Tab-separated table of C-alpha atoms in Angstrom:
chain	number	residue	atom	x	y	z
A	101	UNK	CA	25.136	38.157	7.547
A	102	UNK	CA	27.470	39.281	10.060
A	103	UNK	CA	31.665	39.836	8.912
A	104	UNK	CA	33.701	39.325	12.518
A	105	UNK	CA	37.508	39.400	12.540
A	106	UNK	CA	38.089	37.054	14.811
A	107	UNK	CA	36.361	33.675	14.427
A	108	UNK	CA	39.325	31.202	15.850
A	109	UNK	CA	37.452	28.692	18.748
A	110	UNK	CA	34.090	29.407	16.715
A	111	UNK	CA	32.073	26.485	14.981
A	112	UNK	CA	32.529	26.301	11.867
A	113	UNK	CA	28.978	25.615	9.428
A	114	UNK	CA	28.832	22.260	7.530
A	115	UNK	CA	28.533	22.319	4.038
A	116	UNK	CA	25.139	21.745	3.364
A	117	UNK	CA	24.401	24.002	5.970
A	118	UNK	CA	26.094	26.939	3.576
A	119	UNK	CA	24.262	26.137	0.760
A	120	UNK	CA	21.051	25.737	2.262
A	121	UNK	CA	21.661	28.839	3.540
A	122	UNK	CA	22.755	31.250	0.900
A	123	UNK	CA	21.528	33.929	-1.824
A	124	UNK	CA	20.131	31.172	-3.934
A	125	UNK	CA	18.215	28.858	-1.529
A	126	UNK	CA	17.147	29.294	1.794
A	127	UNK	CA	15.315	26.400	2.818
A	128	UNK	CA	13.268	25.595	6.569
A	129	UNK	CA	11.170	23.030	7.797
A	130	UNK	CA	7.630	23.897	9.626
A	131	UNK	CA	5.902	21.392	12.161
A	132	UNK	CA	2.767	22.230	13.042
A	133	UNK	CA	1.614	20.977	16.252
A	134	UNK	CA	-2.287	20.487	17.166
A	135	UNK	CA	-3.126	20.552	20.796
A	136	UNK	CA	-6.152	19.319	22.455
A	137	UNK	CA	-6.938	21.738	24.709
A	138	UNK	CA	-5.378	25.728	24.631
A	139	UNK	CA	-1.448	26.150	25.048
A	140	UNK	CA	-0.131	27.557	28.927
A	141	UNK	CA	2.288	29.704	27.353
A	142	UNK	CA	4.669	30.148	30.604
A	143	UNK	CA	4.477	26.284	30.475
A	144	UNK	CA	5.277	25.946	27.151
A	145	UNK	CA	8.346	28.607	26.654
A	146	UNK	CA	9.763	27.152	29.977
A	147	UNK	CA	10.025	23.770	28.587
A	148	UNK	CA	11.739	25.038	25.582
A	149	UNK	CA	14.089	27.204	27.056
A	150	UNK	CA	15.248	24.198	29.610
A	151	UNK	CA	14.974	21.556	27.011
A	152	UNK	CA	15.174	22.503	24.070
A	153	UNK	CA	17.896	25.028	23.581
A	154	UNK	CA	20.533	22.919	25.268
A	155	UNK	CA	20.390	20.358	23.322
A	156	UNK	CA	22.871	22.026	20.661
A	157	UNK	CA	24.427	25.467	20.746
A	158	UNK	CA	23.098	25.644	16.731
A	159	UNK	CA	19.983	26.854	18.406
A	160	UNK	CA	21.961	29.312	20.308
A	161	UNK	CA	24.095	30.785	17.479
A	162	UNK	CA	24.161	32.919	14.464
A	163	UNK	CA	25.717	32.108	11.493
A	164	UNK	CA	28.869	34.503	10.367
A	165	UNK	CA	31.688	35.115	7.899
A	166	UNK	CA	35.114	34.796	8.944
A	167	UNK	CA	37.804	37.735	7.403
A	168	UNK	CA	39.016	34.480	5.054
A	169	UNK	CA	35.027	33.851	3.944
A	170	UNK	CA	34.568	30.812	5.825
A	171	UNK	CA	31.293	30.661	7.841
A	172	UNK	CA	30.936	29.793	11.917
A	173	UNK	CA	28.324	29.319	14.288
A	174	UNK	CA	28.209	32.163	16.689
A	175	UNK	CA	26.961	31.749	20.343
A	176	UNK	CA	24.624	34.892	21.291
A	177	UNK	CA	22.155	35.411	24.306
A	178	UNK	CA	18.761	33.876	23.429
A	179	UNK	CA	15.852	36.314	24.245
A	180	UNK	CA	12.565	33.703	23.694
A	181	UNK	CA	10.475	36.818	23.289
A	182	UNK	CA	12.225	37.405	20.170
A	183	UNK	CA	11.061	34.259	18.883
A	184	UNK	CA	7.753	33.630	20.642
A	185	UNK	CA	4.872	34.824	18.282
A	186	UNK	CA	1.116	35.200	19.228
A	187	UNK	CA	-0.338	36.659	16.296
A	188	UNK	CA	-3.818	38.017	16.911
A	189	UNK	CA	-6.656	37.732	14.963
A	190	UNK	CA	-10.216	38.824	15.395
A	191	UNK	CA	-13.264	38.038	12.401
A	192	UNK	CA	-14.605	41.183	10.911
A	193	UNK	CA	-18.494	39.467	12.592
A	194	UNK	CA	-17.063	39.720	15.824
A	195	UNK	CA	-16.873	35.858	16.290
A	196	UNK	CA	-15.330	33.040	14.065
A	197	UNK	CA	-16.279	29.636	13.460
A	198	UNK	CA	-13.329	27.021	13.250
A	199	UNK	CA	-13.930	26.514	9.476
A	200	UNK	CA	-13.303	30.316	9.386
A	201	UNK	CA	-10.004	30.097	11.643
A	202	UNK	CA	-8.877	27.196	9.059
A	203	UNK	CA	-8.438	29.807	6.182
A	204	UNK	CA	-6.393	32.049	8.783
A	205	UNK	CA	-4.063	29.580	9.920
A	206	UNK	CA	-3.592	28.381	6.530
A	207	UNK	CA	-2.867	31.901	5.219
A	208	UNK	CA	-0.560	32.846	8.309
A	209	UNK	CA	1.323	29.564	7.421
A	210	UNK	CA	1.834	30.479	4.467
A	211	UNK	CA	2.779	34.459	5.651
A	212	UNK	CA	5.298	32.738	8.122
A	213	UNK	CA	6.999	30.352	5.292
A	214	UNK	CA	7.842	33.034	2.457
A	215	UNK	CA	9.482	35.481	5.415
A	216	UNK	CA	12.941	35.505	5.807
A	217	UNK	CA	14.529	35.039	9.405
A	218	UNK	CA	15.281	38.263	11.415
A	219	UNK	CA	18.986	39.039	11.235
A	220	UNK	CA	20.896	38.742	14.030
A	221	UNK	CA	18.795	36.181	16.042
A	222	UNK	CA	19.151	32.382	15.859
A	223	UNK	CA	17.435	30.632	12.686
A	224	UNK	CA	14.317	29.325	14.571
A	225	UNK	CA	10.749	31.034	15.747
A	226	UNK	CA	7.632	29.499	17.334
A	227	UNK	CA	4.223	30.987	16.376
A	228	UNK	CA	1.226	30.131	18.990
A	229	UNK	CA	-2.388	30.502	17.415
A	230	UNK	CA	-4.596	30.611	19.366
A	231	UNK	CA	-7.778	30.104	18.410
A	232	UNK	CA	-9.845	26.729	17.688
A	233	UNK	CA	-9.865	25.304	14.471
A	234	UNK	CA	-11.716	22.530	12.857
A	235	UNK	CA	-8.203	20.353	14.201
A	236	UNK	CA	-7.025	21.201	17.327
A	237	UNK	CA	-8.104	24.142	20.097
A	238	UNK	CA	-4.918	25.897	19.795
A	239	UNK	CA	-2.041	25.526	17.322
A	240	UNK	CA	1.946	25.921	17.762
A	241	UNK	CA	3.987	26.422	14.316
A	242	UNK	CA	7.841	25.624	14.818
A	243	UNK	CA	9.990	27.328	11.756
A	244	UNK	CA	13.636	25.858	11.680
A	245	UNK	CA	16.159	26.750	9.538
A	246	UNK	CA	17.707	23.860	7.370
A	247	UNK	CA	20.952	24.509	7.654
A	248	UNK	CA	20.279	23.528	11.939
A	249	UNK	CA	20.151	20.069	10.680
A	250	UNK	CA	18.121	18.034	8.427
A	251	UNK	CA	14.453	16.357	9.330
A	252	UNK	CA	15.957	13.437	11.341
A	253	UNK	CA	17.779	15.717	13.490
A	254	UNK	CA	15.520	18.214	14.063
A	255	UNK	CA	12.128	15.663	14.498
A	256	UNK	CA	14.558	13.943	16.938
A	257	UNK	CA	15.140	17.674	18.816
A	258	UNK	CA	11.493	18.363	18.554
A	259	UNK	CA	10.705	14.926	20.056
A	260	UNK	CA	13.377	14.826	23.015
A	261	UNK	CA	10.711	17.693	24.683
A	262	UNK	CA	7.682	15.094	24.238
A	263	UNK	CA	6.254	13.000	26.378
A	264	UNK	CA	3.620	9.954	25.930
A	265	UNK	CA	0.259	11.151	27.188
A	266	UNK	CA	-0.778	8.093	28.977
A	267	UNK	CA	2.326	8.133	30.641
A	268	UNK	CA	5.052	10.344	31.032
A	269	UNK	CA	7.233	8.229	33.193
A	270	UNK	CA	7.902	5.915	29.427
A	271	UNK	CA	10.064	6.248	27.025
A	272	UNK	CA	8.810	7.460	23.596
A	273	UNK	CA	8.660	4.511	21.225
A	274	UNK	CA	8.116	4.186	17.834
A	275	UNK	CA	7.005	0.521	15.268
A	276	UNK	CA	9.544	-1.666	14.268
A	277	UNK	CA	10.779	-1.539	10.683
A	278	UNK	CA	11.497	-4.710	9.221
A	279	UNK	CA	13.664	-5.010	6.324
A	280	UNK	CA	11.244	-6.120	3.201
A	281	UNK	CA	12.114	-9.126	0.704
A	282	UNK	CA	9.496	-10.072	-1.872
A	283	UNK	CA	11.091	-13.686	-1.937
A	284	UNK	CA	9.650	-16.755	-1.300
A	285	UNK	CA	11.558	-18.236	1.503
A	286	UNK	CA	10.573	-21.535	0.389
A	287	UNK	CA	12.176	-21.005	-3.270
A	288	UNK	CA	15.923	-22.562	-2.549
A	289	UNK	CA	16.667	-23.105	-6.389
A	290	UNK	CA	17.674	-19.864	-7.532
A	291	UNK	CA	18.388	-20.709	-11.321
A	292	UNK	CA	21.395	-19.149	-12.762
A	293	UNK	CA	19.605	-16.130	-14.905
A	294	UNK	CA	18.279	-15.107	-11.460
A	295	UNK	CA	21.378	-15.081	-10.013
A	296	UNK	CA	23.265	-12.988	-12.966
A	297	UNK	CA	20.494	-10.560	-12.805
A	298	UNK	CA	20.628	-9.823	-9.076
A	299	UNK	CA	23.833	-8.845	-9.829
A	300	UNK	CA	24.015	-7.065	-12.664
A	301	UNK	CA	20.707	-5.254	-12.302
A	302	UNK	CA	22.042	-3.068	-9.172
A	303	UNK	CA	24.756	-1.471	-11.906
A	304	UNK	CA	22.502	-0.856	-14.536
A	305	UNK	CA	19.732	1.019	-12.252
A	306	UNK	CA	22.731	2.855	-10.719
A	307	UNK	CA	24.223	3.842	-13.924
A	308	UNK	CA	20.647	4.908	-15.236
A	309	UNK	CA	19.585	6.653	-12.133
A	310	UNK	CA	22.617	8.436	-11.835
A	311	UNK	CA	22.741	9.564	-15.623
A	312	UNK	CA	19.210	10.531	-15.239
A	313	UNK	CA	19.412	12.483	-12.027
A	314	UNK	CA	22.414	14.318	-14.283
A	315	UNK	CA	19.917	15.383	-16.985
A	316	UNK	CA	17.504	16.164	-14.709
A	317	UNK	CA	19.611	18.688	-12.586
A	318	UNK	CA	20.901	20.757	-15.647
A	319	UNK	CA	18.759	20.631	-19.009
A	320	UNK	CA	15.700	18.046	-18.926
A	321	UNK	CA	12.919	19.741	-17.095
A	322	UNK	CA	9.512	18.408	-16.829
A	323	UNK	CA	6.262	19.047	-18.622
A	324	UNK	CA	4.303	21.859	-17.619
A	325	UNK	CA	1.129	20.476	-16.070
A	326	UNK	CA	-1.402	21.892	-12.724
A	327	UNK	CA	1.297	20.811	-10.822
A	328	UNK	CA	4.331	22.632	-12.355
A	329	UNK	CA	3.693	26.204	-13.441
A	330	UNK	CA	7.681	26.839	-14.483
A	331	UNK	CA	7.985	29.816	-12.899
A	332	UNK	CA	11.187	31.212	-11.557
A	333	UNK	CA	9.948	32.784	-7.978
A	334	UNK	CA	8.690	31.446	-5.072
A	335	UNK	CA	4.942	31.424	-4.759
A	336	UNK	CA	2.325	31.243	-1.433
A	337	UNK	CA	1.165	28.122	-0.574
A	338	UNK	CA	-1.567	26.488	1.458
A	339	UNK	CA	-1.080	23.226	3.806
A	340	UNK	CA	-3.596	20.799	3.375
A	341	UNK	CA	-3.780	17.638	5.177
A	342	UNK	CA	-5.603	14.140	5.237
A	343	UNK	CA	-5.352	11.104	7.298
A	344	UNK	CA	-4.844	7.823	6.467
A	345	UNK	CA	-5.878	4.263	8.149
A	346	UNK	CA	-2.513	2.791	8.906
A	347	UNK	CA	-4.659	-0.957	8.950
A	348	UNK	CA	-5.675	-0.262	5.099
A	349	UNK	CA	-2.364	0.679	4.228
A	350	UNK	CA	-0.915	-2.434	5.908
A	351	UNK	CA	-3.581	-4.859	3.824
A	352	UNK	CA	-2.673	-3.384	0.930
A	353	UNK	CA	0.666	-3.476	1.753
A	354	UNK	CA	0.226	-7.314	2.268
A	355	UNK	CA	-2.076	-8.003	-0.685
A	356	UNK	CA	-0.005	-7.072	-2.973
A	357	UNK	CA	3.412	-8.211	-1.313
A	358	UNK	CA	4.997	-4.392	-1.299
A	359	UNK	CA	6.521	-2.097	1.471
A	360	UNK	CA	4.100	0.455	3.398
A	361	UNK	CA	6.060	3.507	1.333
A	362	UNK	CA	5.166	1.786	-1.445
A	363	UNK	CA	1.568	1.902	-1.192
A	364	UNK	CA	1.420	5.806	0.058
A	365	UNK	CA	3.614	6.817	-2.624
A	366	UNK	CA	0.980	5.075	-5.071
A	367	UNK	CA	-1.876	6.891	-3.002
A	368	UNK	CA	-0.186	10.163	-3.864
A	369	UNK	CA	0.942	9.638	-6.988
A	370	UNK	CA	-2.265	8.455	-8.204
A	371	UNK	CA	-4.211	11.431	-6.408
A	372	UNK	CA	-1.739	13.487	-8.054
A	373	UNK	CA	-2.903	12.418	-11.573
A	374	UNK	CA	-6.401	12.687	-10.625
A	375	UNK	CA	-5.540	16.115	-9.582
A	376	UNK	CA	-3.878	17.171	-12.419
A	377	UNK	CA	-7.115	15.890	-14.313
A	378	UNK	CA	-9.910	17.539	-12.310
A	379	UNK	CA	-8.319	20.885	-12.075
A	380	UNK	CA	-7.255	20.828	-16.150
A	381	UNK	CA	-9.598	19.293	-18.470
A	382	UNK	CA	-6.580	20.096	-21.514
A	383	UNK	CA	-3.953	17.895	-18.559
A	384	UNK	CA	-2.736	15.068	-20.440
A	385	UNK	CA	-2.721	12.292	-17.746
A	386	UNK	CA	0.329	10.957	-19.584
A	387	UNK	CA	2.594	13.956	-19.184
A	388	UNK	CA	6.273	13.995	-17.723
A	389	UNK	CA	6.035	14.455	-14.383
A	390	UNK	CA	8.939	13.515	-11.420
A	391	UNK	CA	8.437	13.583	-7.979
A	392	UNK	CA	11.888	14.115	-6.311
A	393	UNK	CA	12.674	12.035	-3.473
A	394	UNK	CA	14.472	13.197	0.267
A	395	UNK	CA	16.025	10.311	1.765
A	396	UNK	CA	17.838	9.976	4.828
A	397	UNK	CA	21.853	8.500	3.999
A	398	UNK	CA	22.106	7.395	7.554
A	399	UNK	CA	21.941	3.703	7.787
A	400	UNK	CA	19.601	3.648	11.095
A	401	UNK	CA	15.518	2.410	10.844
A	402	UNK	CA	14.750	4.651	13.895
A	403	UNK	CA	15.455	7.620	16.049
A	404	UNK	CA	18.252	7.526	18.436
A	405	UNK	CA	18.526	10.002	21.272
A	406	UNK	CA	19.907	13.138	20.757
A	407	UNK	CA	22.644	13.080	23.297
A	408	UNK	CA	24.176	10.113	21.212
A	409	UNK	CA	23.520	12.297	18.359
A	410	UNK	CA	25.161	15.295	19.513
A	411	UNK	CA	28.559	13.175	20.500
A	412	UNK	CA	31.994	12.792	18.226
A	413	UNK	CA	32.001	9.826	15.298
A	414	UNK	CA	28.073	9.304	16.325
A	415	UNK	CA	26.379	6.247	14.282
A	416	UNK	CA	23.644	8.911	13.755
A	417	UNK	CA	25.226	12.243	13.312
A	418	UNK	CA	23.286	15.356	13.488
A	419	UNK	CA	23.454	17.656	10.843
A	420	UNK	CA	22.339	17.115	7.273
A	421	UNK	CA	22.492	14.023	5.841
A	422	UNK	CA	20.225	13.285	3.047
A	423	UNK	CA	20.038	13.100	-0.601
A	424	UNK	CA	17.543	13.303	-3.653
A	425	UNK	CA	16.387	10.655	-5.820
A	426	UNK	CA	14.209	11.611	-9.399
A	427	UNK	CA	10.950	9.270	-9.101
A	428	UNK	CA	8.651	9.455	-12.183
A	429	UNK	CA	5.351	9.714	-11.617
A	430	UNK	CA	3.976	6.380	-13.559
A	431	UNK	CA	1.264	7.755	-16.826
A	432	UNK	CA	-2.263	6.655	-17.178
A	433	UNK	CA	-4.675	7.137	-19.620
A	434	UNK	CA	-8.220	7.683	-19.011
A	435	UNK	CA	-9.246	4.431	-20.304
A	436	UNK	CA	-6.283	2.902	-18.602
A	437	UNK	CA	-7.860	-0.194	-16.419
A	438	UNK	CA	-5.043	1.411	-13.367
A	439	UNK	CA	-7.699	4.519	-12.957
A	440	UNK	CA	-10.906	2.313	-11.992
A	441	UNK	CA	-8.408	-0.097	-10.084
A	442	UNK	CA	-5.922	1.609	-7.492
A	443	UNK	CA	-4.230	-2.009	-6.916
A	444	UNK	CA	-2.709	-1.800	-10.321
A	445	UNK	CA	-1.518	2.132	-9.851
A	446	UNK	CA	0.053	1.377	-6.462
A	447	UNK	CA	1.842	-1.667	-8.021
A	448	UNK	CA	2.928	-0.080	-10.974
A	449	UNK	CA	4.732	2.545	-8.439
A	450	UNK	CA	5.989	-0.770	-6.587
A	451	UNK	CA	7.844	-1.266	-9.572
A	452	UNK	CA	9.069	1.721	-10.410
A	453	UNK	CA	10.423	2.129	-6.124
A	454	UNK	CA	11.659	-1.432	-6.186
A	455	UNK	CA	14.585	-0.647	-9.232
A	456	UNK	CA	15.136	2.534	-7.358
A	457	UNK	CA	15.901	0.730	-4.353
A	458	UNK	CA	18.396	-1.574	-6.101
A	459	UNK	CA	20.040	1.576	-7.355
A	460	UNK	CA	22.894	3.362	-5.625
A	461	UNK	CA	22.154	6.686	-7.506
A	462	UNK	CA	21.171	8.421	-3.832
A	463	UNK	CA	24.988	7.639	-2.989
A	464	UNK	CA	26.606	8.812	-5.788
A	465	UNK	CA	24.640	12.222	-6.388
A	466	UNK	CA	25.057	12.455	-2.245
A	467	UNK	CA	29.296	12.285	-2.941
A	468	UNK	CA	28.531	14.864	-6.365
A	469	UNK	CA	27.113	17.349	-3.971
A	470	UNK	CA	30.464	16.705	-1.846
A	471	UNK	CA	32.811	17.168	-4.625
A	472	UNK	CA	30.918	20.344	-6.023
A	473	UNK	CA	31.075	21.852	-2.273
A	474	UNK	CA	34.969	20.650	-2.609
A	475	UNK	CA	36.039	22.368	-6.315
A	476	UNK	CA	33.895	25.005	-6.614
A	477	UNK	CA	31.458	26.478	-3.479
A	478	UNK	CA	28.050	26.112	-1.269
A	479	UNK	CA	26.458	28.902	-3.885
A	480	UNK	CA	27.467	26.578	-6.583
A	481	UNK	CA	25.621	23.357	-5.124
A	482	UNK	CA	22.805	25.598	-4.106
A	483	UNK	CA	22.265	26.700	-7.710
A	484	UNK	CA	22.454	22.848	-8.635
A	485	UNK	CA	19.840	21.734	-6.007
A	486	UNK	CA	17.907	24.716	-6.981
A	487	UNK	CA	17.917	23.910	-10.835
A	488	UNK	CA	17.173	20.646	-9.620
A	489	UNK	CA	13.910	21.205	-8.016
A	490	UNK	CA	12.974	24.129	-10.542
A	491	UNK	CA	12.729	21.012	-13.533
A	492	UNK	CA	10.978	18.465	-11.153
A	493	UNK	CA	7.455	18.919	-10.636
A	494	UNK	CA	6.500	17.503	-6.583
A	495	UNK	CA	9.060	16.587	-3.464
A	496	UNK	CA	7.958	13.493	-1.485
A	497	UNK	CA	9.377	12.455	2.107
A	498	UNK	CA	8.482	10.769	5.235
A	499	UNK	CA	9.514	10.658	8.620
A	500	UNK	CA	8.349	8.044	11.474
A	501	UNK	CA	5.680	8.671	13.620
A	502	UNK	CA	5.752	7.279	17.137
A	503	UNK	CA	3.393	4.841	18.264
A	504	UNK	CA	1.889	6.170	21.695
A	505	UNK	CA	0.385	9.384	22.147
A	506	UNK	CA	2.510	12.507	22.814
A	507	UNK	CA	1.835	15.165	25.044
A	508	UNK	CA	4.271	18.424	25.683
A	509	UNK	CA	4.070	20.100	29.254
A	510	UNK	CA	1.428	18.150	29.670
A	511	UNK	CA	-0.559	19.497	26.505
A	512	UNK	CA	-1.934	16.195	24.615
A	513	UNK	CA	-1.347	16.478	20.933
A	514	UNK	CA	-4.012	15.754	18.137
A	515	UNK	CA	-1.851	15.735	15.062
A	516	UNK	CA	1.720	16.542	13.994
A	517	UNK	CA	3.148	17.219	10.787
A	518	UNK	CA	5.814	18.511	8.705
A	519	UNK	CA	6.213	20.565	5.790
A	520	UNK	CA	8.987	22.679	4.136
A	521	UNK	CA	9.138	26.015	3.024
A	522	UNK	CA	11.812	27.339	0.685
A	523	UNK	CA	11.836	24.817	-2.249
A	524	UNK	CA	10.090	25.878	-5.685
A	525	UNK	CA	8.243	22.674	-6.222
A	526	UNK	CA	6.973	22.247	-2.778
A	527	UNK	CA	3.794	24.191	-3.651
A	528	UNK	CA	4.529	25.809	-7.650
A	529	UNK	CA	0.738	25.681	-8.394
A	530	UNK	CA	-0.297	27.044	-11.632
């Protein structure tokens, strides 16, 4: 990192953006964008450069030390051919099929996520393959550095250069989110245990959730399973992916009188135990196994637009705002009735996500992170968040999906998605 003497008028780099990027952890998030039909490069790089950059001199800036230690965004020159990749790739038969090209991109993905960012150069890259795969004609890879701003922020960048494919001329929209209550609206006698334990319950879970998150940071780790191979390094990775019917999800949702992230966090939990099973006959299905959380601390249900974003004493700062929350990952047994009926699974995880949500564990270990920043240093909380994800075993998070079709330069997209690359969990396969 670069030492300057003079850093007065310069930036200076949020907290979590230190420790997120420091000797201990240096964490990004990839989207991976599928395209329709093959990528117009000069279309493509123009539409970044004019939208994209501007939108916050981050993306325009190096970090660097001050002579008193304290870190500031620089502002450099941008040269896009720095950070413009076309990798090329060519099958030893002289032609490749698109189940062929799948094990390249999925191998170059994983190439892309263990290198570090050039020195010197603003913490983002594009990669353009371009060859068909079984997905999309051509694919474009976006690697941004954490410490830019969290997933919120830098979805929200990503989507400011979109535009719907049946018409441009609209806004971007994405679903309503409704706030879900369990209750029976037509239950007005709320008897007086009911009452005492809606309020009492809220200080328990926090005081539980918070003690456990504790343990779980410093000495309790998890089993070792398929899923959590304990070691110490970083290890490659392949993205998978698999779609799922948003009308299924919402009858399930209603059958059983949960929330939508209820019922995919019991679809992965549950595959995750089936997993763990078929890969390891000696996997005991009941082992001690966390999945830890990433949840947005803004109180906002959507996306606002980055220009609000951007401004002084926003609603919906940019930056890094989130925090982690332990989730265990509920046991079966092979004979358990749960593994021949997913219902029961996906409610059991109801459960589990419905004390968590009465919990304000997220806000306290959010303000520990603050005061550890405060007393001690960003390579001190990186250790801890480090640590943290070292004794957990999977990290689960979502972000919304607009409703509409997108399209960028006119390019109509098949499939987005997310991943991160930098975290030990994210893919510590045995």
């Amino acid at each position: 990192m670069e030492l300057i003497k003079e850093d007065d008028g310069l930036e200076p780099v949020s907290p979590s953006g230190q420790y997120l990027n420091s000797k201990v952890l240096s964490v990004s998030i990839l989207g991976i964008l599928e395209f329709e039909i093959p990528i117009d490069d000069s279309q493509a790089m123009s539409l970044f450069r004019d939208n994209f950059l501007p939108i916050n001199p981050r993306f325009s800036s190096i970090m660097v030390t001050g002579e008193k230690g304290a870190r500031k965004w620089k502002k450099v020159g941008v040269n896009m051919e720095n950070h413009v990749h076309v990798p090329s790739f060519s099958s030893p038969k002289g032609s490749s099929s698109p189940s062929e090209n799948d094990s390249f991109l999925k191998s170059y993905i994983s190439q892309i996520a263990m290198q570090p960012f050039p020195q010197g150069q603003p913490l983002w890259e594009i990669h353009i393959i371009k060859c068909p795969t079984s997905e999309a004609q051509e694919t474009l890879i976006f690697k941004l550095h954490h410490a830019l701003g969290d997933g919120y922020s830098l979805v929200a960048a990503l989507l400011s250069c979109f535009q719907r494919a049946d018409d441009p001329s609209l806004p971007v929209t994405f679903p309503s989110v409704k706030k879900f209550s369990s209750a029976n609206k037509d239950d007005r006698n709320i008897g007086l245990r009911k009452v005492v334990s809606r309020c009492f319950s809220p200080l328990v879970n926090t005081v539980r959730d918070f003690g456990w998150s504790l343990l779980k940071s410093t000495c309790v780790k998890d089993d070792l399973s398929p899923i959590r191979s304990g070691s110490e390094s970083l290890q490659p990775y392949s993205v998978s992916t698999i779609t799922f019917s948003l009308d299924q999800i919402k009858e399930i949702k209603s059958r059983l009188r949960v929330t939508v992230n209820d019922v995919i966090s019991g679809v992965i939990f549950l595959g995750t135990r089936l997993y763990m099973q078929r890969v390891s006959t000696n996997s005991n299905l009941s082992t001690n196994s966390t999945a830890l959380g990433l949840l947005n601390t803004r109180n906002l249900r959507d996306y606002k637009p980055v220009r609000d974003m951007v401004r002084p004493n926003s609603e919906s700062p940019w930056g890094n705002h989130f925090a982690f929350l332990h989730v265990p990952i509920p046991k079966v047994k092979p004979s358990d009735s749960q593994f021949s009926d997913p219902l029961k699974f996906v409610y059991k995880t109801h459960e589990v996500m419905k004390r968590k949500r009465s919990s304000f564990g997220v806000i306290l270990t959010g303000k520990l992170l603050e005061i550890m920043q405060k007393c001690r240093n960003a390579e001190a909380v990186a250790k801890h968040i480090s640590r943290t994800a070292r004794n957990s075993s999977m990290g689960i998070s979502n972000v919304i999906g607009p409703i509409h079709k997108l399209s960028l330069a006119n390019h109509p997209l098949r499939g987005v998605y997310f991943t991160v690359a930098g975290i030990p969990w994210v893919f510590n396969h045995r």
